[in-house]
mmCIF file of C-alpha atoms and ligand atoms in Angstrom:
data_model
loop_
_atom_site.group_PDB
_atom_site.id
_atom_site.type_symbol
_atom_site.label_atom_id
_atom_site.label_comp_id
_atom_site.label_asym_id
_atom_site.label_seq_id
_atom_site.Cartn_x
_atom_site.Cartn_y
_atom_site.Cartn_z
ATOM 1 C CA UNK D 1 78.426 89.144 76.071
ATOM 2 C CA UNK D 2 82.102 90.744 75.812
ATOM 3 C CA UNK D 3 83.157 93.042 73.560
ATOM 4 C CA UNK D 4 86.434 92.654 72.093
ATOM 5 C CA UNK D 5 87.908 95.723 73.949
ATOM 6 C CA UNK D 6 87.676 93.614 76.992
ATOM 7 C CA UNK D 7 90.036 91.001 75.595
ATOM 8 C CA UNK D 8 93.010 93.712 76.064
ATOM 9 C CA UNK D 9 95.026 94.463 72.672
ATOM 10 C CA UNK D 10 91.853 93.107 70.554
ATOM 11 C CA UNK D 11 89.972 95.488 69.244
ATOM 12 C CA UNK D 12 86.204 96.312 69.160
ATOM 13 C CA UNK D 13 84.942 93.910 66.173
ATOM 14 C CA UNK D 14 82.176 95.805 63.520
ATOM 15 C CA UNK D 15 78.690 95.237 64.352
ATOM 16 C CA UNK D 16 77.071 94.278 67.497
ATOM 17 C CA UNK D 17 78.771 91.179 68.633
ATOM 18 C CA UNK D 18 78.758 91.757 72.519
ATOM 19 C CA UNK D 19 77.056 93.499 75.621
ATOM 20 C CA UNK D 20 79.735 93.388 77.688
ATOM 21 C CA UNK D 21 78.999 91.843 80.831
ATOM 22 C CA UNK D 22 80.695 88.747 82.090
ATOM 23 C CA UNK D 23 78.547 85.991 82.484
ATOM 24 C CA UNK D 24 81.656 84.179 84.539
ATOM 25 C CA UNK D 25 82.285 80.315 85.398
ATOM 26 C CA UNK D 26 79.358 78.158 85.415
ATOM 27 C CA UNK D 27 77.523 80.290 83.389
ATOM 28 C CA UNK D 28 75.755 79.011 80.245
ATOM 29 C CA UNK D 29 74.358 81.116 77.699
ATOM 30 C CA UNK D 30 70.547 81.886 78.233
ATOM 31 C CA UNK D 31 68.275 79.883 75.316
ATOM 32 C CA UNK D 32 70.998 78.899 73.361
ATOM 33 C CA UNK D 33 72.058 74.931 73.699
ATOM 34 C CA UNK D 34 76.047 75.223 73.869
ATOM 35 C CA UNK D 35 78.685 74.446 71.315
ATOM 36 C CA UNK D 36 81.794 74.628 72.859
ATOM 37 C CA UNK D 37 82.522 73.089 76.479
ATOM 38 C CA UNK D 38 85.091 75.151 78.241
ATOM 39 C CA UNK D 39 86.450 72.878 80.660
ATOM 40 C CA UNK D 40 89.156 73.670 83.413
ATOM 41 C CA UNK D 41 90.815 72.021 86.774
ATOM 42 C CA UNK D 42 90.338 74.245 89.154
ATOM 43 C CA UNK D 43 88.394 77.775 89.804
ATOM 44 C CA UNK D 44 92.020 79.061 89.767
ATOM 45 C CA UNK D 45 92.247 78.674 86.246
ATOM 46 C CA UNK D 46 88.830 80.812 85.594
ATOM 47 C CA UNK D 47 91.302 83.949 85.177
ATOM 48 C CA UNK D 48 92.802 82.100 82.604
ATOM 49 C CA UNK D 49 90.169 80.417 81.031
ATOM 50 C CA UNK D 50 87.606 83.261 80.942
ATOM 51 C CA UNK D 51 89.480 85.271 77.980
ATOM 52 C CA UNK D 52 88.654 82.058 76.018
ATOM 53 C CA UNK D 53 85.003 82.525 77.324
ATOM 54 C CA UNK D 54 85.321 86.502 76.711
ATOM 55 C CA UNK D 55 86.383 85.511 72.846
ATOM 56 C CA UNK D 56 83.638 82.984 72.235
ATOM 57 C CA UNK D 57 80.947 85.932 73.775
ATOM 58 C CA UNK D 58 82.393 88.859 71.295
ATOM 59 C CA UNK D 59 82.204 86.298 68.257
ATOM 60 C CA UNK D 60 78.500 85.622 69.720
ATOM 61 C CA UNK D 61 79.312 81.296 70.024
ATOM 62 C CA UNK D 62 77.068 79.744 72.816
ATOM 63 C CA UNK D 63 79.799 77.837 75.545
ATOM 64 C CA UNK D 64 79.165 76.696 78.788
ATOM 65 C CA UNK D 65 81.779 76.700 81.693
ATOM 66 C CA UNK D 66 82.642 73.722 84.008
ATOM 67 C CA UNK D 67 85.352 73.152 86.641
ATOM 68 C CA UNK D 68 86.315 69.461 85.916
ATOM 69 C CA UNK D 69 89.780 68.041 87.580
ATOM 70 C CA UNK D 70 91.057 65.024 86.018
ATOM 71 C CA UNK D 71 92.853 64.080 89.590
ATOM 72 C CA UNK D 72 90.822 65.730 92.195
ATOM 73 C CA UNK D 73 86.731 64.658 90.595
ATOM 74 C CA UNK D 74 88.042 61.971 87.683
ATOM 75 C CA UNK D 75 83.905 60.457 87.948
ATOM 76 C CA UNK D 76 83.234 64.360 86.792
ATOM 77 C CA UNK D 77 85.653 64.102 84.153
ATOM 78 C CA UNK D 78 84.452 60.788 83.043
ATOM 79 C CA UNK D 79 80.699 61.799 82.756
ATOM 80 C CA UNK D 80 81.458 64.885 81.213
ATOM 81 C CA UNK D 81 83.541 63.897 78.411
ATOM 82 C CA UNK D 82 81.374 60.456 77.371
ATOM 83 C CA UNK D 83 78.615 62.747 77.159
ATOM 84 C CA UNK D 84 80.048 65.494 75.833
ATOM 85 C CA UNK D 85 79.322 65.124 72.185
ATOM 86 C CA UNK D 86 75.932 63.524 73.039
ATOM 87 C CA UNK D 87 74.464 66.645 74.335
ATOM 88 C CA UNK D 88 75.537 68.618 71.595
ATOM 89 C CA UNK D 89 79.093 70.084 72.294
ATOM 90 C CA UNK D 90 81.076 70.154 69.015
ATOM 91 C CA UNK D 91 84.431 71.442 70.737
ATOM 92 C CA UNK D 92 86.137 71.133 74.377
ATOM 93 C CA UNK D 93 88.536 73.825 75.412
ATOM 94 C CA UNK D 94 90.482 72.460 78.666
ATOM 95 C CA UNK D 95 92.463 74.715 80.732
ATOM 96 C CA UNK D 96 95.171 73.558 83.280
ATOM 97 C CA UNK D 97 98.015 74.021 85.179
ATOM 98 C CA UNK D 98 100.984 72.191 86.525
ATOM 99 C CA UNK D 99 101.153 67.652 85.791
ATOM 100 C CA UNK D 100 98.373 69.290 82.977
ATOM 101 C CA UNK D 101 96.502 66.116 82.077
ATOM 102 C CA UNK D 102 92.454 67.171 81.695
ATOM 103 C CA UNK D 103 92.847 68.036 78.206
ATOM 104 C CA UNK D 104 94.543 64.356 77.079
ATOM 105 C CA UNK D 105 92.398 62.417 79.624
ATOM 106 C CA UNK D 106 89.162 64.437 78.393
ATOM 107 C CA UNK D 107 90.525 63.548 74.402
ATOM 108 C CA UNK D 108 90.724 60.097 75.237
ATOM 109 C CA UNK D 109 87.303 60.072 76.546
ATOM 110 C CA UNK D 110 85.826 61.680 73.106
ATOM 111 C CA UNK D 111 85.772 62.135 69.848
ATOM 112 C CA UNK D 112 85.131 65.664 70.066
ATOM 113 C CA UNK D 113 88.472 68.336 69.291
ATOM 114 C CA UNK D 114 90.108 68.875 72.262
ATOM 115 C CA UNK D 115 92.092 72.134 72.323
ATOM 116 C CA UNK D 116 94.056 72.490 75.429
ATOM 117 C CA UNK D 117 95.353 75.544 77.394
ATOM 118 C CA UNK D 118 98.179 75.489 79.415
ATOM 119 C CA UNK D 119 97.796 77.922 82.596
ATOM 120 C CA UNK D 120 100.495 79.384 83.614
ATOM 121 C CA UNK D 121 101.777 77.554 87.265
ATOM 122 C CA UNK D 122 103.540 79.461 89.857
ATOM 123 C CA UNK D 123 106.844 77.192 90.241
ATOM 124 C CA UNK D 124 107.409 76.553 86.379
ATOM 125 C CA UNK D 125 105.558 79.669 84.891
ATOM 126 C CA UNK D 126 103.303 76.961 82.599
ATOM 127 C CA UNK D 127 106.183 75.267 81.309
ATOM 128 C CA UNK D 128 104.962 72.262 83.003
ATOM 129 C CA UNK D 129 101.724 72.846 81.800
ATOM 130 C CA UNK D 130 102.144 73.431 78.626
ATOM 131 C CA UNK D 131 104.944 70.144 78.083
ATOM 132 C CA UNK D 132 102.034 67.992 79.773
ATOM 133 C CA UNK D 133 99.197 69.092 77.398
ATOM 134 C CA UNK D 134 101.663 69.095 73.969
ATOM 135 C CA UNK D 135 103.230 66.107 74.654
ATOM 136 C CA UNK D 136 100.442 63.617 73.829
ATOM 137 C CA UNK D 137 101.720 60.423 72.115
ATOM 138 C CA UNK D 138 100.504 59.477 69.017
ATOM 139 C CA UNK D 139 96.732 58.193 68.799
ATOM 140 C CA UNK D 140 95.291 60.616 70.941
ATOM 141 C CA UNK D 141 95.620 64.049 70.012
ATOM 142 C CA UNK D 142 95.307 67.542 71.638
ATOM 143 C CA UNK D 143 95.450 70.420 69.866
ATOM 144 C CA UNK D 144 97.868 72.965 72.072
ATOM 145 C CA UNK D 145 97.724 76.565 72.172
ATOM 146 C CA UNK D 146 100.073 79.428 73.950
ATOM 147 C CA UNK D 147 100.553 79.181 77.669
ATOM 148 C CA UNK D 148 98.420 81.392 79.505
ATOM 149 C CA UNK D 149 95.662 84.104 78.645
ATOM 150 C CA UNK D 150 97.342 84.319 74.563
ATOM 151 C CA UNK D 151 96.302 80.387 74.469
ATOM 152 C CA UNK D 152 93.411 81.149 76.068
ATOM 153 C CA UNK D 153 91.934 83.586 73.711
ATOM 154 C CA UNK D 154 93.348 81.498 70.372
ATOM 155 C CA UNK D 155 91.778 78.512 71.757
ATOM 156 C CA UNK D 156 88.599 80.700 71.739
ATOM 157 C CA UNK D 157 88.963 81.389 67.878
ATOM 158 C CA UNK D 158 90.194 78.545 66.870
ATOM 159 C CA UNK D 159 86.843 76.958 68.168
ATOM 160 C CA UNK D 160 84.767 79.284 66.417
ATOM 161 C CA UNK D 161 86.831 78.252 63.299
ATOM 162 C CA UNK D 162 86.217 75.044 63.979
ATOM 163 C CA UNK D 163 82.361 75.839 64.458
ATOM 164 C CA UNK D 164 82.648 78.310 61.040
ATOM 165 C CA UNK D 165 83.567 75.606 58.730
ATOM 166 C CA UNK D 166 80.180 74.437 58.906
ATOM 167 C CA UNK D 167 78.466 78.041 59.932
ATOM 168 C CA UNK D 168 78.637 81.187 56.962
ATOM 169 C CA UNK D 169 77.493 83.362 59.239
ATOM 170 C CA UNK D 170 79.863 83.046 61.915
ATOM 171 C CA UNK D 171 83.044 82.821 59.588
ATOM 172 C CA UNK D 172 81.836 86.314 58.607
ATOM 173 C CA UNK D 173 81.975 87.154 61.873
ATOM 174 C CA UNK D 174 85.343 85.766 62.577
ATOM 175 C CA UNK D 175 86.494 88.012 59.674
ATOM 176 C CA UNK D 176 85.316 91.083 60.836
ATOM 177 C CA UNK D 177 87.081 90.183 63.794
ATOM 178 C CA UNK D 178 89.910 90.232 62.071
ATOM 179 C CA UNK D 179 89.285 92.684 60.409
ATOM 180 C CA UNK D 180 88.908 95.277 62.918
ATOM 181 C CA UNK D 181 92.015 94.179 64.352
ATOM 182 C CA UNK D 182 94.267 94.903 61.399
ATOM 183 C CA UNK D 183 92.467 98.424 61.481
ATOM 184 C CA UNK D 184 93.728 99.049 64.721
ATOM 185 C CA UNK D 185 97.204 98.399 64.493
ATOM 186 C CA UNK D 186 98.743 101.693 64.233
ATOM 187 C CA UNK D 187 101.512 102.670 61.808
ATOM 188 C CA UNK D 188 103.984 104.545 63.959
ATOM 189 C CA UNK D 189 104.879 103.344 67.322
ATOM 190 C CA UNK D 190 104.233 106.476 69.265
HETATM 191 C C1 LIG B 1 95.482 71.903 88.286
HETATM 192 O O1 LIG B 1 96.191 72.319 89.394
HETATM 193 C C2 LIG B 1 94.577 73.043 87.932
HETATM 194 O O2 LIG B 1 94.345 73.043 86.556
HETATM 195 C C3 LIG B 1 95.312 74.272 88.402
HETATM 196 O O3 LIG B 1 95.942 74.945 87.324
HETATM 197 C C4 LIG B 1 96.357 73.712 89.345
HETATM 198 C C5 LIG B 1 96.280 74.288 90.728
HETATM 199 O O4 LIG B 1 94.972 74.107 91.215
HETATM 200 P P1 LIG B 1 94.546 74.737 92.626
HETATM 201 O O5 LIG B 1 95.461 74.163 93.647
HETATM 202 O O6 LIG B 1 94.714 76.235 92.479
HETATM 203 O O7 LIG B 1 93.105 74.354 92.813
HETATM 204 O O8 LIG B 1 94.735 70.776 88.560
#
């Protein structure tokens, strides 16, 4: 697991939420059945993506990792999403870049949330990315975060909210979280 130092400006949450080693993409959390299906297009977007992973391991939330392109494997993306919610997942995160359409595509396929990441592209710095992913018509929503690593790592908490509505203990963990980050924002800014 991460600790919350490793997520940059986060700070180190109370208790012992993490270990601190990266389990990185494809990884699953050992003898715990996932809850949240991080999803991207391409291995390119695992810098992205794994501060969403990083958040998930520091709030202790079993995920598992998957590359899944809606253009370049679409039978990958079909199978995935129909089964999805079937094998236990109660939220996808989907991470892409550029004509951004795995997170729609994936919502269309479930029932499940569907919280999508824009990653930030080379030629339009995400912009693409993230207008693709917000701009879902009505009927099949995607919830949108921040382009890039930000979206990334509120697409990780906003999971575990998700997940915490139905789960005391890790809402208590989410607000220690919290918590620890309002300590360490300093008063005076030198
Ligand atoms: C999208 O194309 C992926 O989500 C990625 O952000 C982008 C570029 O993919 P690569 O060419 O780096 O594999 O499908």
């Amino acid at each position: 697991m991460h600790s919350l130092e490793r997520l940059g400006d986060c700070p180190p949450p109370p208790g012992k939420l993490g270990d601190g080693a990266s389990k990185g993409l494809g990884a699953d959390m050992p003898g715990e059945a996932p809850l949240i299906g991080i999803i991207m297009g391409s291995r390119s977007d695992w810098e992205t993506m794994r501060h969403a992973a990083e958040t998930l391991d520091a709030l202790g939330v079993a995920y598992e990792t998957k590359v899944v392109s809606a253009h370049r494997t679409p039978e990958r993306l079909y199978d995935y999403a129909k089964q999805a919610a079937g094998r236990g997942l109660k939220v996808i995160v989907a991470g892409a870049g550029g004509a951004a359409h795995l997170p729609g595509m994936a919502a269309s396929m479930t029932a499940l949330p569907v919280l999508g990441v824009p990653v930030e592209s080379k030629a339009l710095s995400g912009m693409d990315s993230l207008l693709s992913i917000v701009q879902m018509p009505a009927g099949v929503p995607v919830g949108t975060l921040a382009i890039g690593r930000a979206g990334a790592v509120n697409a990780g908490l906003l999971a575990a909210a998700i997940l915490a509505t139905s789960d005391a203990a890790l809402a208590e963990r989410i607000a220690a979280w919290r918590q620890a980050q309002t300590d360490a924002v300093a008063d005076s800014p030198e």
